[in-house]
Amino acid sequence: MLNDSKIAAYTAILQEELLLATGCTEPIAVAYCAAKLREVLGGKPEKVLAEISGNILKNVKSVVVPNTGGRRGIEAAIAVGIVAGDADAELQVLAKATEEDAKHIQEYLDTTDITVTCPETPCLLDIRLTGWLGGHKAVTRVANNHTNLVYIEKDGRVLLEKPESASAEANLQDKSVLNVKDILTFIETVDIERIRPCISRQLACNGAIAAEGLRGDWGANIGSTLLSTGSGIETEARAWAAAGSDARMNGCEMPVVICSGSGNQGITASVPVWRYGLFLGAEEENILRAVALSDLITIHQKTCIGRLSAYCGAVSAGVGAGCGIAWLRGAGYDGISRTICNAVAMISGCICDGAKASCASKIAMAVDTGILGYNMYLGGNNFRSGDGIEGADVEETIRNVGVLASKGMHETDRVILNIMTGR
């Protein structure tokens, strides 16, 4: 059994990470910062300077911003945040934007000087907006986390200033308490009512957008393509997760519950486990526990990697989903550990080249690899310690992946950004 403080910590981590968001979280962070800029300035700025980190540029460049009439990119995210954003709603900043608001976005873009630059910054997630209106000037800055306002200034007067930090975990729950053994104990013993609200909401929202992704014509239609070319529960698990991303990356305005700062990761960690649980005829409580396991394994991996990286976050969530499915199929600590080690050994080279339609295909591959990792274990086939990035145990392997993603792929991130911007 875990002690009360650790149970409280694990519960708090789930509540903090499983947040409701409308739209891809990077353009939403830009829109949130823009809405706050308008609020501080007291009106719509006539001129905007956007100083953003490379990873924000990468993840906003190609994804459709909700409630903008299909527009993409930094300028669209700034414009909709200023025209129609509700800063008090944070990750739901655009949830109440209307079709009428959308009509005014192009007008604002046509009449406003918006300059976008990408200066060097120690923060992978960094958005600094400066706006001018009449004789007034205001600055808002979000860093490290999507709604973490670290600086506000108006007419030279500093209204908010937090200590400088390059850590993605700044102002968040301490996640050093996470480890695979205790995660497993937590999900098997916690009072289900402590986690039911956030996990149930995750399944309701993420299942709904996945269904929409299969029903509609979204992006490259990876989900429906998978279902048209294969059958069986493993195909269904991949297809439903991919379909949620199909819709979300291509402008669907339905909200999702994110995980580790990402809606795609929130979908990937939950939807395949839910579909597999239904297939197995698992009780609702066990499905909720399995999804919580998937979420926490995803969060544990991402803590070592960081919020944004050249390492595709869907990989971590696909591995998490593989663990949730493995637990539903009867896996204990050894099976969960081997699922993680086997899976990351196969797919840790998958890069993040920004949020866009192809994320859905990476999600499908990640879920497939997570399931394969457990199937390997069942057959007595596992990768060995010392094989590449495989560590002596699961915790060392997770740490190795974190080093690979946060340090080893730093130059990869720069090259990807240069390719995307034509430098």
Coordinates of C-alpha atoms in Angstrom, one line a residue:
M1 CA 0.0 0.0 0.0
L2 CA 1.1 3.6 -0.6
N3 CA 1.0 6.1 2.2
D4 CA -1.6 8.9 2.2
S5 CA 0.9 11.5 1.1
K6 CA 1.9 9.6 -2.0
I7 CA -1.8 8.8 -2.8
A8 CA -2.6 12.5 -2.6
A9 CA 0.4 13.3 -4.8
Y10 CA -0.6 10.9 -7.5
T11 CA -4.2 12.1 -7.4
A12 CA -3.0 15.7 -7.6
I13 CA -0.8 14.9 -10.6
L14 CA -3.7 13.4 -12.5
Q15 CA -6.0 16.3 -11.7
E16 CA -3.3 18.8 -12.8
E17 CA -2.4 17.1 -16.0
L18 CA -5.8 16.0 -17.3
L19 CA -7.2 19.4 -18.3
L20 CA -9.9 20.3 -20.7
A21 CA -8.6 22.1 -23.8
T22 CA -10.2 23.2 -27.1
G23 CA -7.7 23.0 -30.0
C24 CA -4.0 22.1 -30.2
T25 CA -2.4 23.4 -27.0
E26 CA 0.5 25.3 -28.6
P27 CA -1.7 27.7 -30.8
I28 CA -4.1 27.8 -27.8
A29 CA -1.2 29.0 -25.6
V30 CA -0.5 31.7 -28.2
A31 CA -4.2 32.7 -28.2
Y32 CA -4.2 32.8 -24.4
C33 CA -1.2 35.0 -24.3
A34 CA -2.8 37.3 -26.9
A35 CA -6.1 37.5 -25.1
K36 CA -4.2 38.4 -22.0
L37 CA -2.4 41.1 -24.0
R38 CA -5.7 42.7 -25.1
E39 CA -6.9 42.6 -21.5
V40 CA -3.8 44.3 -20.1
L41 CA -3.7 46.9 -22.9
G42 CA -7.4 47.6 -22.6
G43 CA -8.2 47.0 -26.3
K44 CA -7.1 45.4 -29.5
P45 CA -3.5 46.3 -30.2
E46 CA -2.8 48.1 -33.4
K47 CA 0.6 46.5 -33.7
V48 CA 2.0 43.2 -32.3
L49 CA 5.5 41.8 -31.9
A50 CA 5.6 38.1 -31.2
E51 CA 8.8 36.6 -29.9
I52 CA 8.4 32.9 -29.8
S53 CA 10.5 29.8 -29.2
G54 CA 11.3 27.4 -32.0
N55 CA 9.1 24.6 -30.6
I56 CA 6.1 26.9 -30.5
L57 CA 6.7 28.0 -34.1
K58 CA 7.0 24.3 -35.1
N59 CA 3.8 23.2 -33.4
V60 CA 1.7 26.2 -34.5
K61 CA 2.8 26.5 -38.2
S62 CA 0.7 23.8 -39.8
V63 CA -2.2 23.0 -37.4
V64 CA -5.7 24.5 -37.8
V65 CA -6.6 27.0 -35.1
P66 CA -10.2 26.4 -33.8
N67 CA -12.9 29.0 -34.6
T68 CA -10.7 30.8 -37.2
G69 CA -12.4 29.5 -40.4
G70 CA -9.6 27.0 -41.1
R71 CA -6.7 29.3 -40.6
R72 CA -3.3 28.1 -39.5
G73 CA -0.2 29.6 -37.9
I74 CA 1.0 32.1 -35.3
E75 CA -0.7 35.1 -36.8
A76 CA -4.1 33.4 -36.9
A77 CA -3.6 32.3 -33.2
I78 CA -2.7 35.8 -32.2
A79 CA -5.6 37.3 -34.1
V80 CA -8.3 35.0 -32.7
G81 CA -7.0 35.4 -29.2
I82 CA -7.2 39.2 -29.5
V83 CA -10.5 39.3 -31.3
A84 CA -12.4 36.6 -29.4
G85 CA -10.3 35.1 -26.7
D86 CA -11.4 34.7 -23.0
A87 CA -8.1 34.7 -21.0
D88 CA -10.0 33.6 -17.9
A89 CA -10.8 30.3 -19.6
E90 CA -7.1 29.5 -20.1
L91 CA -6.9 26.3 -22.3
Q92 CA -10.6 26.9 -23.2
V93 CA -9.7 30.4 -24.3
L94 CA -11.4 30.0 -27.7
A95 CA -14.3 27.8 -26.6
K96 CA -16.8 30.6 -26.8
A97 CA -15.6 32.2 -30.0
T98 CA -18.5 32.4 -32.5
E99 CA -18.9 32.3 -36.3
E100 CA -19.4 36.1 -36.1
D101 CA -16.1 36.4 -34.3
A102 CA -14.4 34.4 -37.0
K103 CA -15.5 36.9 -39.6
H104 CA -13.5 39.6 -37.9
I105 CA -10.3 37.7 -37.8
Q106 CA -9.3 38.4 -41.4
E107 CA -10.2 42.1 -40.9
Y108 CA -7.9 42.3 -37.9
L109 CA -5.1 40.5 -39.8
D110 CA -5.5 42.9 -42.7
T111 CA -5.3 46.0 -40.6
T112 CA -2.8 45.0 -37.9
D113 CA 1.0 44.9 -38.2
I114 CA 1.9 41.5 -36.7
T115 CA 5.7 40.7 -36.7
V116 CA 6.8 37.2 -35.7
T117 CA 10.4 36.5 -34.6
C118 CA 12.1 33.4 -33.1
P119 CA 14.9 34.6 -30.8
E120 CA 17.1 32.3 -28.8
T121 CA 15.6 31.4 -25.4
P122 CA 16.3 28.7 -22.8
C123 CA 12.6 27.8 -22.6
L124 CA 11.3 25.4 -25.2
L125 CA 7.9 26.8 -24.6
D126 CA 8.2 30.6 -24.7
I127 CA 5.7 33.2 -26.0
R128 CA 6.3 36.9 -25.5
L129 CA 3.9 39.3 -27.1
T130 CA 4.2 43.1 -27.1
G131 CA 1.3 45.2 -28.2
W132 CA 0.8 48.9 -28.9
L133 CA -2.5 50.8 -28.8
G134 CA -2.6 54.6 -29.0
G135 CA 0.2 55.8 -26.7
H136 CA 0.2 52.6 -24.6
K137 CA 2.3 49.5 -24.7
A138 CA 1.9 46.1 -23.0
V139 CA 3.8 42.9 -22.7
T140 CA 2.6 39.4 -21.8
R141 CA 4.8 36.3 -21.6
V142 CA 3.9 32.6 -21.2
A143 CA 6.8 30.2 -20.6
N144 CA 7.4 26.5 -19.8
N145 CA 3.8 25.5 -19.5
H146 CA 0.9 26.5 -21.7
T147 CA -0.9 28.9 -19.4
N148 CA 2.0 29.8 -17.1
L149 CA 2.1 33.6 -17.3
V150 CA 5.5 34.7 -16.1
Y151 CA 5.6 38.4 -17.0
I152 CA 3.1 41.2 -17.5
E153 CA 4.0 44.8 -18.2
K154 CA 2.0 47.9 -19.1
D155 CA 3.6 51.3 -20.0
G156 CA 6.9 50.3 -18.4
R157 CA 5.3 49.2 -15.1
V158 CA 5.9 45.5 -14.3
L159 CA 2.6 44.0 -13.1
L160 CA 3.8 40.3 -12.8
E161 CA 7.3 38.8 -12.8
K162 CA 8.1 35.2 -11.8
P163 CA 11.6 34.0 -11.3
E164 CA 13.4 32.9 -14.6
S165 CA 13.3 29.1 -15.1
A166 CA 13.9 26.9 -18.1
S167 CA 12.2 23.9 -16.5
A168 CA 9.0 22.5 -18.1
E169 CA 8.0 21.5 -14.6
A170 CA 8.1 25.0 -13.2
N171 CA 5.1 25.7 -11.0
L172 CA 3.8 22.1 -11.4
Q173 CA 3.4 19.2 -9.0
D174 CA 6.6 17.4 -8.0
K175 CA 6.7 14.4 -10.2
S176 CA 9.9 12.9 -8.7
V177 CA 7.5 10.7 -6.7
L178 CA 6.5 8.8 -9.9
N179 CA 7.9 5.3 -10.5
V180 CA 6.3 2.3 -12.3
K181 CA 6.0 0.1 -9.2
D182 CA 4.1 2.7 -7.2
I183 CA 2.0 3.8 -10.2
L184 CA 0.8 0.2 -10.5
T185 CA 0.1 0.0 -6.7
F186 CA -1.8 3.3 -6.9
I187 CA -4.1 2.3 -9.7
E188 CA -4.9 -1.0 -8.2
T189 CA -5.6 0.3 -4.7
V190 CA -6.8 3.9 -4.9
D191 CA -10.4 4.6 -4.0
I192 CA -11.9 4.8 -7.5
E193 CA -14.0 7.8 -6.6
R194 CA -10.8 9.8 -6.2
I195 CA -9.9 9.4 -9.9
R196 CA -13.4 8.8 -11.5
P197 CA -14.2 12.5 -12.2
C198 CA -11.1 13.3 -14.2
I199 CA -10.8 9.9 -16.0
S200 CA -14.5 9.7 -16.8
R201 CA -14.3 13.2 -18.4
Q202 CA -11.3 12.1 -20.3
L203 CA -13.1 9.1 -21.8
A204 CA -16.2 11.1 -22.6
C205 CA -14.5 14.0 -24.4
N206 CA -11.7 12.0 -26.1
G207 CA -14.1 9.2 -27.1
A208 CA -16.4 11.8 -28.6
I209 CA -13.8 13.5 -30.8
A210 CA -12.5 10.1 -31.9
A211 CA -16.0 9.1 -33.0
E212 CA -16.2 12.4 -34.9
G213 CA -12.9 11.7 -36.5
L214 CA -14.2 8.4 -37.9
R215 CA -17.6 10.0 -38.9
G216 CA -16.3 13.1 -40.7
D217 CA -13.7 14.0 -43.3
W218 CA -10.7 15.3 -41.3
G219 CA -7.1 15.7 -42.5
A220 CA -5.6 12.6 -44.0
N221 CA -8.4 10.3 -42.4
I222 CA -5.8 7.9 -40.9
G223 CA -8.4 6.4 -38.5
S224 CA -11.0 5.5 -41.1
T225 CA -8.2 4.3 -43.5
L226 CA -7.0 1.9 -40.8
L227 CA -10.6 0.5 -40.3
S228 CA -11.0 0.2 -44.1
T229 CA -7.9 -1.9 -44.5
G230 CA -7.9 -4.1 -41.4
S231 CA -10.0 -5.6 -38.6
G232 CA -9.7 -6.8 -35.0
I233 CA -9.3 -5.0 -31.7
E234 CA -5.7 -3.9 -32.2
T235 CA -6.6 -2.2 -35.4
E236 CA -9.6 -0.6 -33.7
A237 CA -7.5 0.6 -30.8
R238 CA -5.1 2.3 -33.3
A239 CA -7.8 3.6 -35.5
W240 CA -9.9 5.3 -32.8
A241 CA -6.9 7.0 -31.3
A242 CA -5.7 8.2 -34.8
A243 CA -9.2 9.4 -35.6
G244 CA -9.3 11.7 -32.6
S245 CA -6.1 13.3 -33.8
D246 CA -7.4 13.5 -37.4
A247 CA -10.2 15.7 -36.1
R248 CA -8.2 17.7 -33.6
M249 CA -5.3 18.6 -35.8
N250 CA -7.6 19.8 -38.6
G251 CA -9.8 22.3 -36.8
C252 CA -12.5 20.3 -34.9
E253 CA -13.8 22.5 -32.2
M254 CA -14.7 19.6 -29.8
P255 CA -12.8 19.8 -26.5
V256 CA -10.4 17.1 -25.4
V257 CA -8.8 16.2 -22.1
I258 CA -5.0 16.6 -22.5
C259 CA -2.2 14.7 -20.8
S260 CA 1.3 16.2 -20.3
G261 CA 0.2 19.3 -22.0
S262 CA -1.0 17.6 -25.2
G263 CA -4.4 16.7 -26.5
N264 CA -2.9 14.2 -28.8
Q265 CA -1.2 12.5 -25.9
G266 CA -4.5 12.7 -23.9
I267 CA -6.3 10.9 -26.7
T268 CA -3.6 8.4 -27.2
A269 CA -3.3 7.5 -23.6
S270 CA -7.0 7.0 -23.1
V271 CA -9.0 6.0 -26.2
P272 CA -7.1 2.7 -27.2
V273 CA -7.3 1.5 -23.6
W274 CA -11.1 2.3 -23.4
R275 CA -11.8 0.5 -26.7
Y276 CA -9.7 -2.5 -25.7
G277 CA -11.5 -2.6 -22.3
L278 CA -14.9 -2.7 -24.0
F279 CA -13.7 -5.5 -26.3
L280 CA -12.6 -7.5 -23.3
G281 CA -15.9 -6.9 -21.5
A282 CA -14.0 -5.3 -18.6
E283 CA -15.9 -3.6 -15.8
E284 CA -16.1 0.2 -15.9
E285 CA -14.0 0.5 -12.8
N286 CA -11.2 -1.5 -14.3
I287 CA -11.3 0.5 -17.5
L288 CA -10.9 3.7 -15.4
R289 CA -8.0 2.2 -13.5
A290 CA -6.3 1.1 -16.7
V291 CA -6.6 4.5 -18.3
A292 CA -5.2 6.1 -15.1
L293 CA -2.3 3.7 -15.4
S294 CA -1.7 4.7 -19.0
D295 CA -1.9 8.4 -18.1
L296 CA 0.6 8.1 -15.2
I297 CA 3.0 6.0 -17.3
T298 CA 2.8 8.7 -20.0
I299 CA 3.4 11.5 -17.5
H300 CA 6.3 9.6 -15.9
Q301 CA 8.1 9.3 -19.3
K302 CA 7.3 12.9 -20.3
T303 CA 8.7 14.3 -17.0
C304 CA 12.2 13.1 -18.1
I305 CA 11.7 14.3 -21.7
G306 CA 10.0 17.7 -21.2
R307 CA 6.8 19.3 -22.6
L308 CA 8.2 20.0 -26.0
S309 CA 11.0 18.2 -27.8
A310 CA 12.1 16.7 -31.2
Y311 CA 10.9 13.4 -29.6
C312 CA 7.3 12.7 -30.6
G313 CA 5.1 12.8 -27.5
A314 CA 2.7 10.3 -29.1
V315 CA 5.4 7.7 -28.5
S316 CA 5.2 8.1 -24.7
A317 CA 1.4 8.0 -24.8
G318 CA 1.4 5.0 -27.1
V319 CA 3.7 3.2 -24.6
G320 CA 1.3 4.3 -21.8
A321 CA -1.6 2.9 -23.7
G322 CA 0.2 -0.4 -24.2
C323 CA 0.7 -0.6 -20.5
G324 CA -3.0 0.1 -19.8
I325 CA -4.0 -2.6 -22.3
A326 CA -1.5 -5.0 -20.8
W327 CA -2.9 -4.5 -17.3
L328 CA -6.4 -5.2 -18.6
R329 CA -5.0 -8.4 -20.1
G330 CA -3.6 -9.4 -16.7
A331 CA -0.1 -8.0 -16.6
G332 CA 1.6 -7.3 -13.3
Y333 CA 4.7 -5.2 -12.6
D334 CA 7.1 -7.4 -14.7
G335 CA 4.7 -7.4 -17.7
I336 CA 4.2 -3.6 -17.5
S337 CA 8.0 -3.0 -17.2
R338 CA 8.8 -5.2 -20.1
T339 CA 6.1 -3.5 -22.2
I340 CA 7.7 -0.1 -21.6
C341 CA 11.3 -1.3 -22.3
N342 CA 10.4 -3.3 -25.4
A343 CA 8.3 -0.5 -26.9
V344 CA 10.7 2.4 -26.3
A345 CA 13.5 0.3 -27.8
M346 CA 11.5 0.1 -31.0
I347 CA 10.0 3.5 -31.6
S348 CA 12.1 6.1 -29.7
G349 CA 13.5 7.5 -33.0
C350 CA 10.1 8.9 -34.0
I351 CA 10.5 12.7 -34.4
C352 CA 8.2 15.6 -33.7
D353 CA 8.1 17.9 -36.7
G354 CA 5.2 19.9 -35.5
A355 CA 1.4 19.5 -34.9
K356 CA -0.4 18.6 -38.1
A357 CA -2.4 15.9 -39.9
S358 CA 0.4 13.3 -39.8
C359 CA 0.4 13.2 -36.0
A360 CA -2.5 10.8 -36.4
S361 CA -0.3 8.2 -38.2
K362 CA 2.4 8.5 -35.5
I363 CA -0.2 7.9 -32.9
A364 CA -1.4 4.7 -34.7
M365 CA 2.2 3.5 -34.9
A366 CA 2.9 4.3 -31.2
V367 CA -0.2 2.4 -30.0
D368 CA 0.7 -0.6 -32.2
T369 CA 4.2 -0.6 -30.7
G370 CA 2.9 -0.4 -27.2
I371 CA 0.7 -3.4 -27.8
L372 CA 3.5 -5.3 -29.5
G373 CA 5.8 -4.6 -26.5
Y374 CA 3.4 -6.6 -24.3
N375 CA 2.8 -9.3 -26.9
M376 CA 6.6 -9.8 -27.1
Y377 CA 6.7 -10.3 -23.3
L378 CA 3.9 -12.9 -23.4
G379 CA 6.0 -14.9 -25.9
G380 CA 9.1 -14.6 -23.7
N381 CA 10.8 -12.3 -26.2
N382 CA 12.3 -9.2 -24.7
F383 CA 15.1 -6.8 -25.5
R384 CA 18.0 -7.1 -23.1
S385 CA 19.7 -4.6 -20.9
G386 CA 22.6 -3.0 -22.8
D387 CA 20.8 -3.3 -26.1
G388 CA 21.0 0.3 -27.3
I389 CA 19.2 2.6 -24.9
E390 CA 17.8 -0.3 -22.8
G391 CA 18.8 0.2 -19.2
A392 CA 19.3 -2.2 -16.3
D393 CA 15.6 -1.8 -15.4
V394 CA 12.5 0.1 -16.4
E395 CA 13.4 3.2 -14.5
E396 CA 16.8 3.5 -16.0
T397 CA 15.4 2.9 -19.4
I398 CA 12.9 5.8 -18.9
R399 CA 15.8 8.0 -17.7
N400 CA 17.8 7.0 -20.8
V401 CA 14.9 8.0 -23.1
G402 CA 14.7 11.3 -21.3
V403 CA 18.4 12.0 -21.9
L404 CA 18.0 11.0 -25.6
A405 CA 15.0 13.3 -26.1
S406 CA 16.1 16.3 -24.1
K407 CA 19.8 16.4 -24.9
G408 CA 20.6 14.0 -27.7
M409 CA 17.9 15.4 -30.0
H410 CA 18.6 19.0 -29.3
E411 CA 20.3 19.5 -32.7
T412 CA 17.6 17.4 -34.4
D413 CA 15.1 19.9 -33.1
R414 CA 17.1 22.8 -34.7
V415 CA 17.4 21.0 -38.0
I416 CA 13.7 20.3 -38.1
L417 CA 12.9 23.9 -37.4
N418 CA 15.3 25.1 -40.2
I419 CA 13.7 22.7 -42.7
M420 CA 10.2 23.9 -41.7
T421 CA 11.1 27.6 -42.0
G422 CA 13.2 27.2 -45.2
R423 CA 16.4 28.5 -43.5

